[in-house]
Amino acid sequence: MQIDYDTLAQFVLAVHNRPPQPRDVTPEGLSFLMEAATARLQSLRAALRRQQDPCLDNFGRELHS
């Protein structure tokens, strides 16, 4: 597997707010980074949906009148 270390460094900084570490280039480390990025993306999407839809409360559930 060929790894672009500049891209990896930017990715780790964006997801974990830390510089990359040697363990990040292992298959397990890359898997962990991807899972964390996916979770963060889902969280950001949910936050955006809540801001755009006034019918959703703070937990993303629909409010019933």
C-alpha atoms as a printed R data frame, in Angstrom:
   type eleno elety resid chain resno       x      y      z
1  ATOM     1    CA   MET     A     1   0.000  0.000  0.000
2  ATOM     2    CA   GLN     A     2   1.348  3.431 -0.935
3  ATOM     3    CA   ILE     A     3   0.516  6.253  1.456
4  ATOM     4    CA   ASP     A     4   0.619  9.977  0.752
5  ATOM     5    CA   TYR     A     5   1.933 11.223  4.084
6  ATOM     6    CA   ASP     A     6   0.996 14.877  3.446
7  ATOM     7    CA   THR     A     7  -2.611 13.895  2.885
8  ATOM     8    CA   LEU     A     8  -2.540 11.594  5.914
9  ATOM     9    CA   ALA     A     9  -1.139 14.413  8.066
10 ATOM    10    CA   GLN     A    10  -3.920 16.789  6.954
11 ATOM    11    CA   PHE     A    11  -6.537 14.098  7.553
12 ATOM    12    CA   VAL     A    12  -5.277 13.277 11.067
13 ATOM    13    CA   LEU     A    13  -5.113 16.956 11.975
14 ATOM    14    CA   ALA     A    14  -8.683 17.493 10.729
15 ATOM    15    CA   VAL     A    15 -10.186 14.458 12.461
16 ATOM    16    CA   HIS     A    16  -8.131 14.164 15.646
17 ATOM    17    CA   ASN     A    17  -6.500 17.606 15.976
18 ATOM    18    CA   ARG     A    18  -3.050 16.042 16.429
19 ATOM    19    CA   PRO     A    19  -0.031 15.284 14.241
20 ATOM    20    CA   PRO     A    20   0.093 11.818 12.674
21 ATOM    21    CA   GLN     A    21   1.821  9.039 14.590
22 ATOM    22    CA   PRO     A    22   3.557  5.870 13.338
23 ATOM    23    CA   ARG     A    23   0.555  3.706 14.298
24 ATOM    24    CA   ASP     A    24  -1.627  5.716 11.880
25 ATOM    25    CA   VAL     A    25   0.003  4.045  8.862
26 ATOM    26    CA   THR     A    26  -0.857  0.507  9.985
27 ATOM    27    CA   PRO     A    27  -4.005 -1.127  8.553
28 ATOM    28    CA   GLU     A    28  -5.614 -0.956 12.012
29 ATOM    29    CA   GLY     A    29  -4.645  2.686 12.415
30 ATOM    30    CA   LEU     A    30  -6.023  3.660  9.020
31 ATOM    31    CA   SER     A    31  -9.242  1.784  9.763
32 ATOM    32    CA   PHE     A    32  -9.609  3.639 13.061
33 ATOM    33    CA   LEU     A    33  -9.000  6.991 11.365
34 ATOM    34    CA   MET     A    34 -11.636  6.254  8.725
35 ATOM    35    CA   GLU     A    35 -14.202  5.176 11.325
36 ATOM    36    CA   ALA     A    36 -13.567  8.352 13.321
37 ATOM    37    CA   ALA     A    37 -13.907 10.488 10.203
38 ATOM    38    CA   THR     A    38 -17.163  8.772  9.277
39 ATOM    39    CA   ALA     A    39 -18.582  9.363 12.757
40 ATOM    40    CA   ARG     A    40 -17.552 13.017 12.666
41 ATOM    41    CA   LEU     A    41 -19.111 13.497  9.243
42 ATOM    42    CA   GLN     A    42 -22.384 11.941 10.411
43 ATOM    43    CA   SER     A    43 -22.392 14.220 13.452
44 ATOM    44    CA   LEU     A    44 -21.794 17.301 11.304
45 ATOM    45    CA   ARG     A    45 -24.553 16.261  8.892
46 ATOM    46    CA   ALA     A    46 -26.997 15.812 11.777
47 ATOM    47    CA   ALA     A    47 -26.084 19.232 13.174
48 ATOM    48    CA   LEU     A    48 -26.624 20.822  9.775
49 ATOM    49    CA   ARG     A    49 -30.021 19.143  9.400
50 ATOM    50    CA   ARG     A    50 -31.078 20.427 12.841
51 ATOM    51    CA   GLN     A    51 -30.075 23.981 11.877
52 ATOM    52    CA   GLN     A    52 -31.966 23.824  8.596
53 ATOM    53    CA   ASP     A    53 -35.165 22.214  9.918
54 ATOM    54    CA   PRO     A    54 -36.980 24.107 12.704
55 ATOM    55    CA   CYS     A    55 -39.193 21.045 13.293
56 ATOM    56    CA   LEU     A    56 -36.285 19.128 14.811
57 ATOM    57    CA   ASP     A    57 -35.290 19.481 18.456
58 ATOM    58    CA   ASN     A    58 -31.744 19.333 19.832
59 ATOM    59    CA   PHE     A    59 -31.633 15.547 19.553
60 ATOM    60    CA   GLY     A    60 -32.790 15.384 15.948
61 ATOM    61    CA   ARG     A    61 -36.263 14.097 16.777
62 ATOM    62    CA   GLU     A    62 -39.330 15.596 15.227
63 ATOM    63    CA   LEU     A    63 -41.387 17.781 17.544
64 ATOM    64    CA   HIS     A    64 -45.067 16.943 17.697
65 ATOM    65    CA   SER     A    65 -47.589 19.720 18.300
